[in-house]
């Protein structure tokens, strides 16, 4: 990323004067972590999460012996990078659908986050790679043409969608989808719930009611990677209402540094499972913590 100075470069100056010292002292580490703090804020990590992270790393770094083979600056970058990777999750986490079928996957998130597109991308992946028989249903009765949008995507990825019946509530549709999935022997049922521009009570109640009757095995929160300081609110609100099992971060093909990944992980405690890497329906990858850590630090 040309537009950001890399963390190693930033730290170079701070640490030039430290060469040859025995251990990282608190003042040195604090000076270095001021740069880390700026890098994280520039990467869109939410402020409370930045604080929590920087405090943790300071504690870890102070008093560490300075390794002979690398500069103190490189050493702090390594400590920060390791801490970031650990916090983001050590391994790629795929969906866990090992249940008596149909396994229900519920997609939640704000409108425009990429929820419907991601539903189709995951369905495509499960069909092609996992050889699963997948049924998708849109529960969005607010946005005109939302159900048709999913049907169109379904045709594009050769995945079945629940026939549209006008006038049904989201709970009615979920019930009908579940019955259809059971009767027709589908392995996976993906429920694309309605989004709103902002978190609101009606959306949350509707989402809870759907979760109650469909007992999803996975509930994935879809978040735009460009969600900045608001990421904490989004994650907090959704995770208070339903038992999230993971997060999908969309639009990582853009110039987002991906700090939302850290915010999401810190607030929900749940793994980021996938990243969206394009508008096309094959633009979905398993989340790689170390790769995103590098991107956040620049
Ligand atoms: P929803 O309102 O949350 O269901 O959002 P949509 O699925 O309708 O997506 C909104 C827009 O974002 C569409 O134009 C999608 O093509 C686009 N989109 C979704 N995921 C990605 C992604 O990973 N990268 C890019 N570049 N665009 C995406």
PDB file of N, CA and C and ligand atoms in Angstrom, residues 109-118 121 140 143 149 153 192-193 195 222 249-254 275-280 283, ligand 1:
ATOM      1  N   UNK A 109     -26.750  -8.959   9.201  1.00  0.00           N
ATOM      2  CA  UNK A 109     -25.873  -7.812   8.974  1.00  0.00           C
ATOM      3  C   UNK A 109     -26.668  -6.607   8.508  1.00  0.00           C
ATOM      4  N   UNK A 110     -25.992  -5.499   8.376  1.00  0.00           N
ATOM      5  CA  UNK A 110     -26.646  -4.278   7.919  1.00  0.00           C
ATOM      6  C   UNK A 110     -26.873  -4.330   6.409  1.00  0.00           C
ATOM      7  N   UNK A 111     -27.874  -3.574   5.949  1.00  0.00           N
ATOM      8  CA  UNK A 111     -28.146  -3.493   4.512  1.00  0.00           C
ATOM      9  C   UNK A 111     -26.930  -2.918   3.791  1.00  0.00           C
ATOM     10  N   UNK A 112     -26.594  -3.528   2.662  1.00  0.00           N
ATOM     11  CA  UNK A 112     -25.475  -3.009   1.881  1.00  0.00           C
ATOM     12  C   UNK A 112     -24.137  -3.602   2.283  1.00  0.00           C
ATOM     13  N   UNK A 113     -24.142  -4.449   3.324  1.00  0.00           N
ATOM     14  CA  UNK A 113     -22.875  -5.031   3.784  1.00  0.00           C
ATOM     15  C   UNK A 113     -22.376  -6.104   2.813  1.00  0.00           C
ATOM     16  N   UNK A 114     -23.272  -6.595   1.961  1.00  0.00           N
ATOM     17  CA  UNK A 114     -22.897  -7.660   1.029  1.00  0.00           C
ATOM     18  C   UNK A 114     -23.481  -9.001   1.445  1.00  0.00           C
ATOM     19  N   UNK A 115     -24.528  -8.949   2.240  1.00  0.00           N
ATOM     20  CA  UNK A 115     -25.109 -10.167   2.815  1.00  0.00           C
ATOM     21  C   UNK A 115     -25.669 -11.115   1.759  1.00  0.00           C
ATOM     22  N   UNK A 116     -26.460 -10.569   0.842  1.00  0.00           N
ATOM     23  CA  UNK A 116     -27.101 -11.436  -0.155  1.00  0.00           C
ATOM     24  C   UNK A 116     -26.059 -12.034  -1.107  1.00  0.00           C
ATOM     25  N   UNK A 117     -25.128 -11.194  -1.539  1.00  0.00           N
ATOM     26  CA  UNK A 117     -24.054 -11.686  -2.412  1.00  0.00           C
ATOM     27  C   UNK A 117     -23.258 -12.781  -1.706  1.00  0.00           C
ATOM     28  N   UNK A 118     -22.946 -12.549  -0.434  1.00  0.00           N
ATOM     29  CA  UNK A 118     -22.158 -13.520   0.323  1.00  0.00           C
ATOM     30  C   UNK A 118     -22.925 -14.831   0.528  1.00  0.00           C
ATOM     31  N   UNK A 121     -22.402 -16.655  -2.569  1.00  0.00           N
ATOM     32  CA  UNK A 121     -21.008 -17.112  -2.692  1.00  0.00           C
ATOM     33  C   UNK A 121     -20.763 -18.351  -1.832  1.00  0.00           C
ATOM     34  N   UNK A 140     -36.083 -11.323   3.469  1.00  0.00           N
ATOM     35  CA  UNK A 140     -36.180  -9.865   3.426  1.00  0.00           C
ATOM     36  C   UNK A 140     -37.470  -9.450   2.733  1.00  0.00           C
ATOM     37  N   UNK A 143     -37.311  -4.865   1.683  1.00  0.00           N
ATOM     38  CA  UNK A 143     -36.699  -4.265   0.509  1.00  0.00           C
ATOM     39  C   UNK A 143     -37.359  -4.873  -0.722  1.00  0.00           C
ATOM     40  N   UNK A 149     -33.742 -10.874  -6.062  1.00  0.00           N
ATOM     41  CA  UNK A 149     -32.272 -10.748  -6.187  1.00  0.00           C
ATOM     42  C   UNK A 149     -31.601 -12.074  -5.828  1.00  0.00           C
ATOM     43  N   UNK A 153     -29.414 -14.653  -8.242  1.00  0.00           N
ATOM     44  CA  UNK A 153     -28.079 -15.145  -7.874  1.00  0.00           C
ATOM     45  C   UNK A 153     -28.068 -16.673  -7.837  1.00  0.00           C
ATOM     46  N   UNK A 192     -31.120 -15.857   4.305  1.00  0.00           N
ATOM     47  CA  UNK A 192     -30.602 -14.494   4.150  1.00  0.00           C
ATOM     48  C   UNK A 192     -31.614 -13.555   4.809  1.00  0.00           C
ATOM     49  N   UNK A 193     -31.271 -13.023   5.977  1.00  0.00           N
ATOM     50  CA  UNK A 193     -32.242 -12.186   6.702  1.00  0.00           C
ATOM     51  C   UNK A 193     -32.199 -10.743   6.195  1.00  0.00           C
ATOM     52  N   UNK A 195     -31.736  -6.741   6.132  1.00  0.00           N
ATOM     53  CA  UNK A 195     -30.825  -5.792   6.760  1.00  0.00           C
ATOM     54  C   UNK A 195     -31.503  -4.441   6.899  1.00  0.00           C
ATOM     55  N   UNK A 222     -22.267 -10.476   8.569  1.00  0.00           N
ATOM     56  CA  UNK A 222     -21.568  -9.962   7.385  1.00  0.00           C
ATOM     57  C   UNK A 222     -21.284  -8.471   7.593  1.00  0.00           C
ATOM     58  N   UNK A 249     -16.085 -10.820   6.362  1.00  0.00           N
ATOM     59  CA  UNK A 249     -15.650  -9.449   6.069  1.00  0.00           C
ATOM     60  C   UNK A 249     -15.655  -9.263   4.559  1.00  0.00           C
ATOM     61  N   UNK A 250     -16.529  -8.376   4.067  1.00  0.00           N
ATOM     62  CA  UNK A 250     -16.628  -8.200   2.616  1.00  0.00           C
ATOM     63  C   UNK A 250     -15.782  -7.024   2.136  1.00  0.00           C
ATOM     64  N   UNK A 251     -15.643  -6.927   0.832  1.00  0.00           N
ATOM     65  CA  UNK A 251     -14.934  -5.836   0.147  1.00  0.00           C
ATOM     66  C   UNK A 251     -13.464  -5.731   0.535  1.00  0.00           C
ATOM     67  N   UNK A 252     -12.843  -6.875   0.765  1.00  0.00           N
ATOM     68  CA  UNK A 252     -11.407  -6.863   1.039  1.00  0.00           C
ATOM     69  C   UNK A 252     -10.609  -6.732  -0.252  1.00  0.00           C
ATOM     70  N   UNK A 253     -11.300  -6.697  -1.385  1.00  0.00           N
ATOM     71  CA  UNK A 253     -10.602  -6.451  -2.653  1.00  0.00           C
ATOM     72  C   UNK A 253     -10.336  -4.956  -2.833  1.00  0.00           C
ATOM     73  N   UNK A 254     -11.023  -4.122  -2.066  1.00  0.00           N
ATOM     74  CA  UNK A 254     -10.814  -2.680  -2.164  1.00  0.00           C
ATOM     75  C   UNK A 254      -9.566  -2.271  -1.404  1.00  0.00           C
ATOM     76  N   UNK A 275     -13.511 -13.973   3.794  1.00  0.00           N
ATOM     77  CA  UNK A 275     -13.454 -12.596   3.308  1.00  0.00           C
ATOM     78  C   UNK A 275     -14.007 -12.568   1.890  1.00  0.00           C
ATOM     79  N   UNK A 276     -14.734 -11.498   1.597  1.00  0.00           N
ATOM     80  CA  UNK A 276     -15.251 -11.274   0.246  1.00  0.00           C
ATOM     81  C   UNK A 276     -14.202 -10.521  -0.539  1.00  0.00           C
ATOM     82  N   UNK A 277     -13.913 -11.010  -1.757  1.00  0.00           N
ATOM     83  CA  UNK A 277     -12.822 -10.398  -2.524  1.00  0.00           C
ATOM     84  C   UNK A 277     -13.279  -9.944  -3.900  1.00  0.00           C
ATOM     85  N   UNK A 278     -14.557  -9.585  -4.019  1.00  0.00           N
ATOM     86  CA  UNK A 278     -14.999  -9.072  -5.309  1.00  0.00           C
ATOM     87  C   UNK A 278     -16.494  -9.187  -5.465  1.00  0.00           C
ATOM     88  N   UNK A 279     -17.012  -8.523  -6.502  1.00  0.00           N
ATOM     89  CA  UNK A 279     -18.447  -8.591  -6.752  1.00  0.00           C
ATOM     90  C   UNK A 279     -18.826  -9.915  -7.377  1.00  0.00           C
ATOM     91  N   UNK A 280     -17.884 -10.542  -8.066  1.00  0.00           N
ATOM     92  CA  UNK A 280     -18.170 -11.818  -8.735  1.00  0.00           C
ATOM     93  C   UNK A 280     -18.429 -12.902  -7.692  1.00  0.00           C
ATOM     94  N   UNK A 283     -15.719 -14.669  -5.681  1.00  0.00           N
ATOM     95  CA  UNK A 283     -14.869 -13.800  -4.853  1.00  0.00           C
ATOM     96  C   UNK A 283     -15.060 -14.034  -3.372  1.00  0.00           C
TER      97      UNK A 283
HETATM   98  P1  LIG B   1     -26.904  -6.648   1.203  1.00  0.00           P
HETATM   99  O1  LIG B   1     -27.802  -5.447   1.198  1.00  0.00           O
HETATM  100  O2  LIG B   1     -26.137  -6.727   2.477  1.00  0.00           O
HETATM  101  O3  LIG B   1     -27.586  -7.920   0.872  1.00  0.00           O
HETATM  102  O4  LIG B   1     -25.787  -6.354   0.080  1.00  0.00           O
HETATM  103  P2  LIG B   1     -25.612  -6.981  -1.385  1.00  0.00           P
HETATM  104  O5  LIG B   1     -25.256  -8.404  -1.312  1.00  0.00           O
HETATM  105  O6  LIG B   1     -26.787  -6.606  -2.204  1.00  0.00           O
HETATM  106  O7  LIG B   1     -24.300  -6.202  -1.859  1.00  0.00           O
HETATM  107  C1  LIG B   1     -24.239  -4.812  -2.010  1.00  0.00           C
HETATM  108  C2  LIG B   1     -23.204  -4.494  -3.092  1.00  0.00           C
HETATM  109  O8  LIG B   1     -21.902  -4.856  -2.647  1.00  0.00           O
HETATM  110  C3  LIG B   1     -23.412  -5.242  -4.390  1.00  0.00           C
HETATM  111  O9  LIG B   1     -23.162  -4.367  -5.459  1.00  0.00           O
HETATM  112  C4  LIG B   1     -22.357  -6.352  -4.346  1.00  0.00           C
HETATM  113  O10 LIG B   1     -21.933  -6.746  -5.632  1.00  0.00           O
HETATM  114  C5  LIG B   1     -21.250  -5.674  -3.598  1.00  0.00           C
HETATM  115  N1  LIG B   1     -20.344  -6.605  -2.907  1.00  0.00           N
HETATM  116  C6  LIG B   1     -20.664  -7.600  -2.023  1.00  0.00           C
HETATM  117  N2  LIG B   1     -19.563  -8.234  -1.588  1.00  0.00           N
HETATM  118  C7  LIG B   1     -18.502  -7.640  -2.183  1.00  0.00           C
HETATM  119  C8  LIG B   1     -17.067  -7.842  -2.143  1.00  0.00           C
HETATM  120  O11 LIG B   1     -16.530  -8.698  -1.431  1.00  0.00           O
HETATM  121  N3  LIG B   1     -16.306  -6.997  -2.924  1.00  0.00           N
HETATM  122  C9  LIG B   1     -16.872  -6.027  -3.707  1.00  0.00           C
HETATM  123  N4  LIG B   1     -16.059  -5.260  -4.429  1.00  0.00           N
HETATM  124  N5  LIG B   1     -18.194  -5.816  -3.763  1.00  0.00           N
HETATM  125  C10 LIG B   1     -19.013  -6.611  -3.024  1.00  0.00           C
END
